[in-house]
Coordinates of C-alpha atoms in Angstrom, one line a residue:
Chain A
X1 CA 6.8 49.6 -29.7
X2 CA 8.5 47.1 -27.6
X3 CA 12.1 46.7 -27.9
X4 CA 14.0 44.2 -26.3
X5 CA 17.6 44.0 -26.6
X6 CA 20.2 41.4 -25.4
X7 CA 23.9 42.0 -24.6
X8 CA 26.8 40.3 -22.9
X9 CA 27.7 37.4 -25.2
X10 CA 31.1 36.5 -25.7
X11 CA 33.7 34.0 -26.0
X12 CA 34.4 32.6 -22.5
X13 CA 36.7 29.3 -21.5
X14 CA 34.8 26.5 -20.0
X15 CA 34.3 27.0 -16.3
X16 CA 34.2 30.6 -16.8
X17 CA 31.7 33.1 -16.2
X18 CA 29.0 35.7 -18.1
X19 CA 26.3 38.1 -17.0
X20 CA 23.7 39.0 -20.0
X21 CA 21.6 41.9 -19.9
X22 CA 18.3 42.4 -21.6
X23 CA 17.3 46.5 -22.2
X24 CA 13.5 46.6 -22.5
X25 CA 11.4 49.4 -23.8
X26 CA 8.1 50.2 -25.0
X27 CA 5.6 48.2 -21.8
X28 CA 5.8 48.5 -18.6
X29 CA 8.4 46.5 -17.6
X30 CA 7.7 45.6 -14.2
X31 CA 4.1 44.1 -15.4
X32 CA 5.7 41.3 -17.5
X33 CA 7.0 38.5 -16.5
X34 CA 10.2 37.6 -18.9
X35 CA 12.2 34.8 -20.0
X36 CA 15.7 33.3 -21.4
X37 CA 15.8 31.3 -24.2
X38 CA 18.7 30.0 -26.1
X39 CA 19.7 27.8 -29.4
X40 CA 22.4 26.1 -30.1
X41 CA 24.3 26.1 -33.5
X42 CA 21.6 23.7 -35.8
X43 CA 19.3 22.7 -33.0
X44 CA 16.4 24.0 -31.8
X45 CA 15.0 26.4 -28.8
X46 CA 15.1 25.6 -25.9
X47 CA 14.1 27.6 -22.8
X48 CA 16.2 28.2 -20.0
X49 CA 14.8 30.4 -17.1
X50 CA 11.8 32.4 -16.1
X51 CA 11.3 35.1 -13.6
X52 CA 7.6 36.6 -12.4
X53 CA 7.5 40.9 -12.8
X54 CA 8.1 41.3 -9.5
X55 CA 11.2 39.2 -9.4
X56 CA 9.9 36.3 -6.4
X57 CA 9.4 33.6 -8.2
X58 CA 12.2 32.3 -10.8
X59 CA 12.4 29.4 -12.9
X60 CA 14.7 27.2 -14.1
X61 CA 15.3 24.5 -16.7
X62 CA 17.5 21.4 -15.3
X63 CA 20.0 21.5 -17.7
X64 CA 21.2 24.5 -16.1
X65 CA 19.3 24.4 -12.3
X66 CA 22.6 25.1 -9.8
X67 CA 24.9 27.2 -12.6
X68 CA 22.6 30.5 -13.4
X69 CA 20.5 33.1 -12.1
X70 CA 17.8 35.0 -13.8
X71 CA 17.0 38.5 -11.8
X72 CA 15.6 41.6 -12.7
X73 CA 15.8 45.5 -12.3
X74 CA 12.6 47.3 -12.7
X75 CA 13.8 50.6 -12.1
X76 CA 16.3 50.0 -15.1
X77 CA 13.7 47.8 -17.2
X78 CA 16.4 45.3 -17.4
X79 CA 16.8 41.7 -17.1
X80 CA 19.8 39.7 -16.4
X81 CA 21.7 36.6 -16.6
X82 CA 24.7 35.2 -14.4
X83 CA 25.9 32.3 -16.0
X84 CA 28.6 30.0 -14.2
X85 CA 30.6 26.9 -14.3
X86 CA 30.3 27.2 -18.1
X87 CA 30.3 24.3 -20.2
X88 CA 31.2 24.1 -24.5
X89 CA 27.2 22.5 -24.7
X90 CA 26.0 26.4 -23.2
X91 CA 27.2 27.6 -26.3
X92 CA 24.2 29.3 -28.0
X93 CA 22.7 32.5 -28.8
X94 CA 20.7 33.6 -25.9
X95 CA 16.9 35.2 -26.9
X96 CA 15.5 37.5 -23.9
X97 CA 11.4 36.9 -24.6
X98 CA 8.4 38.9 -22.6
X99 CA 5.9 36.3 -21.5
X100 CA 2.2 37.7 -21.8
X101 CA 1.2 37.9 -18.1
X102 CA 2.8 38.8 -14.6
X103 CA 3.2 35.5 -13.6
X104 CA 5.0 32.1 -15.5
X105 CA 1.9 30.1 -14.2
X106 CA -1.3 31.4 -15.2
X107 CA -2.4 34.1 -17.3
X108 CA -1.5 34.9 -20.9
X109 CA 1.6 31.9 -20.8
X110 CA 3.0 33.1 -24.2
X111 CA 6.3 34.5 -25.6
X112 CA 4.7 37.5 -27.3
X113 CA 8.1 39.6 -28.2
X114 CA 12.1 38.7 -28.5
X115 CA 14.9 40.2 -29.0
X116 CA 17.6 39.3 -31.3
X117 CA 19.9 37.4 -29.2
X118 CA 23.4 37.5 -27.8
X119 CA 25.9 35.1 -28.6
X120 CA 27.7 32.7 -26.5
X121 CA 30.7 30.5 -27.2
X122 CA 32.0 28.6 -24.7
X123 CA 35.6 26.9 -25.6
X124 CA 36.5 23.8 -24.2
Chain B
X1 CA 13.0 17.8 -27.5
X2 CA 10.3 17.9 -25.2
X3 CA 7.4 18.2 -27.7
X4 CA 7.9 16.3 -31.0
X5 CA 7.4 17.9 -34.6
X6 CA 8.3 17.0 -37.9
X7 CA 11.8 18.2 -39.2
X8 CA 10.8 19.5 -42.8
X9 CA 7.3 20.3 -44.6
X10 CA 6.6 21.5 -47.9
X11 CA 4.4 23.3 -50.2
X12 CA 3.8 25.4 -53.1
X13 CA 2.3 28.9 -53.4
X14 CA -1.2 28.6 -52.4
X15 CA -1.3 25.5 -51.4
X16 CA -2.0 24.6 -47.3
X17 CA 0.2 22.5 -44.9
X18 CA 0.1 21.2 -41.5
X19 CA 2.9 21.4 -38.9
X20 CA 2.1 19.0 -35.9
X21 CA 3.2 19.5 -32.3
X22 CA 3.0 15.8 -29.7
X23 CA 3.2 16.1 -26.5
X24 CA 1.7 14.6 -23.1
X25 CA -0.7 15.0 -20.4
X26 CA 1.4 17.0 -18.6
X27 CA 2.0 19.7 -21.2
X28 CA 0.1 19.8 -24.7
X29 CA -2.7 18.2 -23.2
X30 CA -3.2 19.2 -20.2
X31 CA -3.3 23.2 -20.7
X32 CA -4.0 25.0 -23.5
X33 CA -1.1 27.4 -23.4
X34 CA 0.3 26.1 -27.0
X35 CA 2.6 28.8 -29.0
X36 CA 4.0 28.9 -32.3
X37 CA 6.8 30.8 -33.3
X38 CA 7.8 31.4 -37.2
X39 CA 11.7 32.4 -36.7
X40 CA 13.9 33.2 -39.9
X41 CA 17.5 32.7 -39.0
X42 CA 19.4 35.9 -37.7
X43 CA 16.3 37.4 -36.9
X44 CA 14.1 37.7 -33.7
X45 CA 11.6 34.8 -33.5
X46 CA 8.1 36.3 -34.3
X47 CA 5.0 34.9 -32.0
X48 CA 2.0 33.8 -34.6
X49 CA -0.4 31.8 -32.0
X50 CA -1.1 31.7 -28.7
X51 CA -3.2 29.8 -26.6
X52 CA -3.6 27.4 -29.0
X53 CA -6.0 29.1 -31.5
X54 CA -5.1 32.9 -31.1
X55 CA -3.6 35.5 -33.5
X56 CA -1.2 38.6 -32.1
X57 CA -2.5 41.5 -33.9
X58 CA -1.0 42.1 -37.2
X59 CA 0.1 38.1 -37.9
X60 CA -2.3 37.3 -40.9
X61 CA -5.3 34.9 -41.0
X62 CA -3.5 32.5 -43.4
X63 CA -2.1 31.0 -39.9
X64 CA -4.3 29.2 -37.7
X65 CA -3.5 26.7 -34.9
X66 CA -5.9 24.2 -33.1
X67 CA -5.4 21.1 -30.4
X68 CA -6.7 17.5 -30.1
X69 CA -5.8 15.5 -27.1
X70 CA -1.5 15.7 -26.3
X71 CA -1.4 17.1 -30.3
X72 CA -1.1 20.6 -31.1
X73 CA -1.7 21.7 -35.3
X74 CA -0.4 24.8 -37.5
X75 CA -2.2 25.4 -40.4
X76 CA -0.9 27.3 -43.1
X77 CA -3.1 28.6 -45.8
X78 CA -2.5 30.3 -49.5
X79 CA 1.1 29.2 -48.9
X80 CA 3.7 32.1 -50.0
X81 CA 7.5 32.7 -50.2
X82 CA 7.8 34.8 -47.3
X83 CA 6.4 32.0 -44.8
X84 CA 9.1 29.5 -45.7
X85 CA 11.0 29.9 -42.1
X86 CA 11.8 27.6 -39.1
X87 CA 8.2 26.9 -37.0
X88 CA 8.5 26.1 -33.1
X89 CA 5.8 25.0 -30.9
X90 CA 5.6 25.2 -27.1
X91 CA 3.9 24.9 -24.4
X92 CA 3.5 25.1 -20.6
X93 CA 5.2 22.1 -18.8
X94 CA 4.3 20.8 -15.2
X95 CA 5.6 18.0 -13.3
X96 CA 6.9 16.9 -9.8
X97 CA 6.0 20.3 -8.3
X98 CA 8.4 22.3 -11.4
X99 CA 7.3 24.1 -14.4
X100 CA 9.1 24.8 -17.8
X101 CA 8.4 26.1 -21.3
X102 CA 9.0 23.6 -23.4
X103 CA 9.5 23.5 -27.2
X104 CA 9.7 21.4 -30.0
X105 CA 12.7 20.5 -31.9
X106 CA 11.4 23.0 -34.8
X107 CA 10.0 22.1 -38.5
X108 CA 11.8 24.1 -41.5
X109 CA 9.0 24.9 -43.8
X110 CA 10.1 25.4 -47.3
X111 CA 8.0 26.8 -50.5
X112 CA 8.6 25.2 -53.5

């Protein structure tokens, strides 16, 4: 059974940093790309970042480019999101999601399993 | 939001409803990578349709997807109370050399 468990959320002041983690199990982690998706209070889903199965290719939404860094440790089956220079508008539930293929640009580009999310609150 | 969905739809048990999702030739119209997700607040979103019209194992055949040009659709037939949730479309998108996964703003389905 595929399981994704996010952690690392919390309350942080504007300008601060947080690192989110996503522990994965139930599948061969290195064979799949992974993504982060967020949902601000009362808003819809917003894709944040993605990374290929090997970690060699990374992608970011314009809203976080230059401030957030996605990475993965395939030996620990763990996905990370380092968030710097946080802003009030980054307040959201952050979900980790598995992509249906090793690549973000070819294959089964869908998010077939999701975690339950971790809440990040940025106070101004 | 990058993709346009109606904010809400409703239907009675047993009826059918359709949710539309409109994009551009750089996303919905240009790739067969449209997905639909069901989200009950406080829970993990669930994949319902991928690659426009494919159902993952375990998803009821009451859910179906289609696409024409820049618009995709999700149809739920034989509505049941448990279908009440938020539904999001998404698509792979590419422009100016960068890629992204785009989402619609979400549609709240109410089962009357």
